[in-house]
GROMACS .gro file of C-alpha atoms in nm:
model
  245
    1MET     CA    1  -5.978 -12.794  -4.040
    2ILE     CA    2  -6.168 -12.903  -3.745
    3LEU     CA    3  -6.345 -13.290  -3.799
    4THR     CA    4  -6.554 -13.472  -3.598
    5ALA     CA    5  -6.685 -13.828  -3.659
    6HIS     CA    6  -6.996 -14.071  -3.510
    7GLN     CA    7  -7.084 -14.403  -3.579
    8PRO     CA    8  -7.394 -14.423  -3.732
    9VAL     CA    9  -7.759 -14.343  -3.553
   10TYR     CA   10  -8.105 -14.375  -3.562
   11LEU     CA   11  -8.292 -14.045  -3.542
   12PRO     CA   12  -7.988 -13.869  -3.291
   13TRP     CA   13  -7.971 -13.678  -3.018
   14LEU     CA   14  -7.899 -13.301  -2.997
   15GLY     CA   15  -7.557 -13.328  -2.898
   16LEU     CA   16  -7.446 -13.505  -3.204
   17PHE     CA   17  -7.582 -13.218  -3.411
   18HIS     CA   18  -7.374 -13.009  -3.178
   19LYS     CA   19  -7.037 -13.186  -3.293
   20ILE     CA   20  -7.142 -13.136  -3.624
   21ALA     CA   21  -7.245 -12.786  -3.598
   22LEU     CA   22  -6.887 -12.710  -3.446
   23ALA     CA   23  -6.672 -12.908  -3.767
   24ASP     CA   24  -6.595 -12.812  -4.100
   25LEU     CA   25  -6.621 -13.178  -4.212
   26PHE     CA   26  -6.799 -13.485  -4.030
   27CYS     CA   27  -6.696 -13.800  -4.064
   28TYR     CA   28  -6.972 -14.087  -4.067
   29PHE     CA   29  -6.796 -14.398  -3.932
   30ASP     CA   30  -6.971 -14.659  -4.063
   31ILE     CA   31  -6.678 -14.894  -3.989
   32ALA     CA   32  -6.715 -14.908  -3.611
   33GLN     CA   33  -6.855 -15.206  -3.478
   34TYR     CA   34  -7.220 -15.294  -3.410
   35GLN     CA   35  -7.302 -15.250  -3.073
   36THR     CA   36  -7.634 -15.430  -2.926
   37LYS     CA   37  -7.831 -15.210  -2.679
   38ASP     CA   38  -7.675 -14.892  -2.835
   39TYR     CA   39  -7.805 -14.625  -3.022
   40ASN     CA   40  -7.696 -14.763  -3.371
   41ASN     CA   41  -8.053 -14.869  -3.429
   42ARG     CA   42  -8.292 -14.727  -3.176
   43ASN     CA   43  -8.372 -14.390  -2.998
   44LYS     CA   44  -8.596 -14.217  -2.789
   45ILE     CA   45  -8.912 -14.041  -2.858
   46LYS     CA   46  -9.172 -13.837  -2.585
   47THR     CA   47  -9.515 -13.988  -2.582
   48HIS     CA   48  -9.825 -13.939  -2.388
   49ASN     CA   49  -9.688 -14.204  -2.143
   50GLY     CA   50  -9.327 -14.050  -2.137
   51GLU     CA   51  -9.043 -14.164  -2.298
   52THR     CA   52  -9.043 -14.461  -2.526
   53TRP     CA   53  -8.767 -14.656  -2.762
   54LEU     CA   54  -8.833 -14.656  -3.153
   55SER     CA   55  -8.598 -14.987  -3.281
   56VAL     CA   56  -8.519 -15.101  -3.575
   57PRO     CA   57  -8.503 -15.438  -3.641
   58VAL     CA   58  -8.217 -15.587  -3.770
   59GLU     CA   59  -8.014 -15.946  -3.883
   60SER     CA   60  -7.842 -16.075  -3.538
   61LYS     CA   61  -7.643 -16.341  -3.690
   62ASN     CA   62  -7.238 -16.269  -3.607
   63HIS     CA   63  -7.312 -15.949  -3.559
   64PHE     CA   64  -7.001 -15.911  -3.323
   65ASP     CA   65  -6.808 -15.974  -3.610
   66LYS     CA   66  -6.958 -15.735  -3.862
   67SER     CA   67  -6.921 -15.310  -3.861
   68VAL     CA   68  -7.228 -15.095  -3.855
   69GLY     CA   69  -7.218 -15.033  -4.221
   70ASP     CA   70  -7.243 -15.421  -4.277
   71ILE     CA   71  -7.600 -15.472  -4.080
   72ARG     CA   72  -7.916 -15.563  -4.249
   73ILE     CA   73  -8.230 -15.465  -4.157
   74VAL     CA   74  -8.517 -15.691  -4.127
   75GLN     CA   75  -8.794 -15.567  -4.330
   76ASN     CA   76  -9.133 -15.650  -4.114
   77GLY     CA   77  -9.310 -15.334  -4.137
   78TRP     CA   78  -9.124 -15.186  -3.908
   79GLN     CA   79  -9.137 -14.794  -4.091
   80ARG     CA   80  -9.492 -14.768  -4.062
   81LYS     CA   81  -9.498 -14.893  -3.674
   82HIS     CA   82  -9.235 -14.612  -3.616
   83PHE     CA   83  -9.415 -14.311  -3.826
   84LYS     CA   84  -9.751 -14.395  -3.636
   85SER     CA   85  -9.604 -14.356  -3.347
   86ILE     CA   86  -9.436 -14.029  -3.406
   87GLN     CA   87  -9.751 -13.944  -3.571
   88LEU     CA   88  -9.963 -14.015  -3.238
   89SER     CA   89  -9.687 -13.818  -3.049
   90TYR     CA   90  -9.630 -13.521  -3.194
   91GLN     CA   91  -9.963 -13.429  -3.398
   92LYS     CA   92 -10.002 -13.170  -3.159
   93ALA     CA   93  -9.694 -13.016  -3.162
   94SER     CA   94  -9.611 -12.646  -3.277
   95TYR     CA   95  -9.445 -12.716  -3.601
   96TYR     CA   96  -9.538 -13.070  -3.676
   97ARG     CA   97  -9.662 -13.021  -4.035
   98ASP     CA   98  -9.351 -12.819  -4.090
   99TYR     CA   99  -9.133 -13.170  -4.086
  100ILE     CA  100  -9.356 -13.444  -4.085
  101ASP     CA  101  -9.392 -13.506  -4.466
  102GLY     CA  102  -9.040 -13.507  -4.505
  103LEU     CA  103  -8.980 -13.742  -4.252
  104GLU     CA  104  -9.271 -13.959  -4.386
  105ALA     CA  105  -9.035 -13.953  -4.746
  106VAL     CA  106  -8.750 -14.092  -4.538
  107LEU     CA  107  -8.917 -14.331  -4.300
  108VAL     CA  108  -9.184 -14.500  -4.516
  109GLY     CA  109  -9.121 -14.371  -4.890
  110GLN     CA  110  -8.791 -14.516  -4.909
  111LEU     CA  111  -8.679 -14.910  -4.844
  112PHE     CA  112  -8.317 -14.933  -4.714
  113GLU     CA  113  -8.137 -15.257  -4.696
  114THR     CA  114  -7.860 -15.172  -4.456
  115LEU     CA  115  -7.879 -15.005  -4.137
  116SER     CA  116  -7.610 -14.753  -4.222
  117ALA     CA  117  -7.830 -14.621  -4.537
  118LEU     CA  118  -8.127 -14.584  -4.353
  119ASN     CA  119  -7.926 -14.377  -4.072
  120LEU     CA  120  -7.698 -14.142  -4.341
  121GLN     CA  121  -8.016 -14.036  -4.495
  122ILE     CA  122  -8.216 -13.942  -4.182
  123LEU     CA  123  -7.931 -13.740  -4.065
  124ARG     CA  124  -7.913 -13.588  -4.383
  125PHE     CA  125  -8.281 -13.477  -4.380
  126LEU     CA  126  -8.223 -13.352  -4.023
  127MET     CA  127  -7.909 -13.130  -4.094
  128SER     CA  128  -8.124 -12.986  -4.357
  129CYS     CA  129  -8.394 -12.935  -4.112
  130LEU     CA  130  -8.123 -12.781  -3.865
  131ALA     CA  131  -7.972 -12.565  -4.213
  132LEU     CA  132  -7.620 -12.744  -4.082
  133LYS     CA  133  -7.432 -12.780  -4.416
  134THR     CA  134  -7.146 -12.933  -4.279
  135PRO     CA  135  -6.981 -13.183  -4.539
  136ILE     CA  136  -6.980 -13.560  -4.493
  137VAL     CA  137  -6.769 -13.843  -4.612
  138LYS     CA  138  -6.790 -14.196  -4.496
  139ALA     CA  139  -6.516 -14.385  -4.286
  140SER     CA  140  -6.537 -14.691  -4.534
  141ASP     CA  141  -6.454 -14.444  -4.852
  142TYR     CA  142  -6.097 -14.456  -4.688
  143ALA     CA  143  -5.817 -14.699  -4.568
  144PHE     CA  144  -5.792 -14.600  -4.203
  145GLN     CA  145  -5.532 -14.778  -4.016
  146GLY     CA  146  -5.489 -14.828  -3.603
  147THR     CA  147  -5.743 -14.923  -3.333
  148LYS     CA  148  -5.904 -14.634  -3.086
  149SER     CA  149  -5.687 -14.363  -3.023
  150ASP     CA  150  -5.449 -14.443  -3.302
  151LEU     CA  151  -5.727 -14.509  -3.530
  152VAL     CA  152  -5.895 -14.156  -3.511
  153LEU     CA  153  -5.554 -14.019  -3.534
  154ASP     CA  154  -5.529 -14.173  -3.877
  155MET     CA  155  -5.854 -14.042  -3.965
  156CYS     CA  156  -5.749 -13.703  -3.876
  157LEU     CA  157  -5.412 -13.706  -4.077
  158GLN     CA  158  -5.598 -13.899  -4.367
  159LEU     CA  159  -5.830 -13.610  -4.396
  160ARG     CA  160  -5.595 -13.318  -4.312
  161ALA     CA  161  -5.742 -13.230  -3.990
  162ASP     CA  162  -5.597 -13.002  -3.739
  163THR     CA  163  -5.836 -13.043  -3.472
  164TYR     CA  164  -6.052 -13.321  -3.364
  165ILE     CA  165  -6.363 -13.278  -3.191
  166PHE     CA  166  -6.406 -13.590  -2.942
  167GLY     CA  167  -6.721 -13.711  -2.766
  168ALA     CA  168  -6.711 -13.677  -2.372
  169GLN     CA  169  -6.623 -14.013  -2.372
  170GLY     CA  170  -6.288 -13.943  -2.617
  171ARG     CA  171  -6.127 -13.862  -2.302
  172ASP     CA  172  -6.119 -14.217  -2.195
  173TYR     CA  173  -5.888 -14.327  -2.466
  174ALA     CA  174  -5.741 -14.065  -2.679
  175ASP     CA  175  -5.391 -14.041  -2.658
  176VAL     CA  176  -5.384 -13.632  -2.592
  177ASP     CA  177  -4.967 -13.626  -2.626
  178LYS     CA  178  -4.945 -13.805  -2.958
  179PHE     CA  179  -5.240 -13.621  -3.090
  180ARG     CA  180  -5.040 -13.301  -3.030
  181ALA     CA  181  -4.729 -13.429  -3.158
  182SER     CA  182  -4.858 -13.515  -3.483
  183GLY     CA  183  -5.023 -13.178  -3.512
  184VAL     CA  184  -5.394 -13.271  -3.433
  185GLU     CA  185  -5.530 -13.049  -3.147
  186PRO     CA  186  -5.807 -13.262  -2.957
  187ARG     CA  187  -6.130 -13.101  -2.797
  188PHE     CA  188  -6.378 -13.288  -2.587
  189GLN     CA  189  -6.746 -13.199  -2.633
  190ASP     CA  190  -6.928 -13.131  -2.259
  191TYR     CA  191  -7.278 -13.109  -2.386
  192ARG     CA  192  -7.508 -12.902  -2.216
  193HIS     CA  193  -7.826 -13.016  -2.293
  194PRO     CA  194  -8.098 -12.712  -2.363
  195VAL     CA  195  -8.426 -12.716  -2.158
  196TYR     CA  196  -8.715 -12.633  -2.460
  197ARG     CA  197  -9.088 -12.659  -2.488
  198GLN     CA  198  -9.241 -12.983  -2.480
  199LEU     CA  199  -9.561 -13.182  -2.494
  200HIS     CA  200  -9.702 -13.422  -2.273
  201GLY     CA  201  -9.561 -13.312  -1.903
  202GLU     CA  202  -9.242 -13.227  -1.755
  203PHE     CA  203  -8.930 -13.173  -1.958
  204LEU     CA  204  -8.745 -13.518  -2.064
  205PRO     CA  205  -8.412 -13.458  -2.204
  206TYR     CA  206  -8.194 -13.671  -2.462
  207MET     CA  207  -8.504 -13.754  -2.695
  208SER     CA  208  -8.447 -13.759  -3.077
  209VAL     CA  209  -8.379 -13.443  -3.242
  210ILE     CA  210  -8.691 -13.483  -3.372
  211ASP     CA  211  -8.874 -13.395  -3.040
  212LEU     CA  212  -8.698 -13.031  -3.045
  213LEU     CA  213  -8.782 -12.988  -3.429
  214PHE     CA  214  -9.166 -13.045  -3.363
  215ASN     CA  215  -9.199 -12.846  -3.061
  216GLU     CA  216  -8.947 -12.548  -3.126
  217GLY     CA  217  -8.924 -12.552  -3.543
  218PRO     CA  218  -8.685 -12.295  -3.700
  219ARG     CA  219  -8.529 -12.178  -3.359
  220GLY     CA  220  -8.402 -12.597  -3.320
  221LYS     CA  221  -8.046 -12.499  -3.420
  222GLU     CA  222  -8.009 -12.173  -3.181
  223ILE     CA  223  -8.165 -12.418  -2.891
  224LEU     CA  224  -7.948 -12.706  -2.949
  225LEU     CA  225  -7.608 -12.466  -2.950
  226SER     CA  226  -7.728 -12.264  -2.632
  227GLY     CA  227  -7.513 -12.272  -2.362
  228ASN     CA  228  -7.260 -12.446  -2.541
  229ASP     CA  229  -6.988 -12.374  -2.797
  230THR     CA  230  -7.022 -12.222  -3.124
  231ARG     CA  231  -6.801 -12.212  -3.428
  232ALA     CA  232  -6.655 -11.885  -3.320
  233ASP     CA  233  -6.550 -11.994  -2.973
  234LEU     CA  234  -6.318 -12.260  -3.151
  235PRO     CA  235  -6.012 -12.131  -3.294
  236SER     CA  236  -5.931 -11.887  -3.010
  237GLY     CA  237  -5.717 -12.021  -2.723
  238LEU     CA  238  -5.939 -12.263  -2.581
  239PRO     CA  239  -5.859 -12.546  -2.318
  240ALA     CA  240  -5.904 -12.874  -2.393
  241VAL     CA  241  -6.241 -12.912  -2.288
  242LEU     CA  242  -6.443 -12.705  -2.480
  243ARG     CA  243  -6.606 -12.448  -2.273
  244GLU     CA  244  -7.013 -12.476  -2.150
  245SER     CA  245  -7.094 -12.083  -2.113
   0.00000   0.00000   0.00000
């Protein structure tokens, strides 16, 4: 069983959905420590004036002692502001009308107390837009033990994975020998960002996946996988680094 995981992020980028597409199971790692100035509560969209950050306001008191699953949202009307920015930026995109109502139902139509709950609902919505049916489990529903590489390995063992897909930064901390000795083959994602049609001038990579969806619609999944590994590549004898072509 192929497993991957990631901490909750707001309006994720394409690379996360590539990992999810490769996996049999995705673990929503809501037990990770909350990180400021990271993607837990913010991401980028492309506007008439270039890229801009959309940031969800959160309670910052004692955040170094909290997991991302415990971070609460500040209810100050941010939802309408984000939605208005998205409307202004993408209302002329080819597939704007295909997704805007569903996105509004998540961002504006519901009130979330925690950042994790918001991000999970957004993730499920975006996966449905991309026709990704990978099951999701939450790390907080288990009792994974250890730190760093040992924590990931324990997750793999408890979830009965025989392959685990790390992000590229996993190379910095993964104990590859220990994984293999435990019967889990580690893989490391090297995501090649595709170029696709965009509004507002020169192409900018690393936007939220909503940029891809509004501009390319049903081709979104095909595009985000292009030039990267697919499920068909994994079972055969790949090297530890996933092929990019």
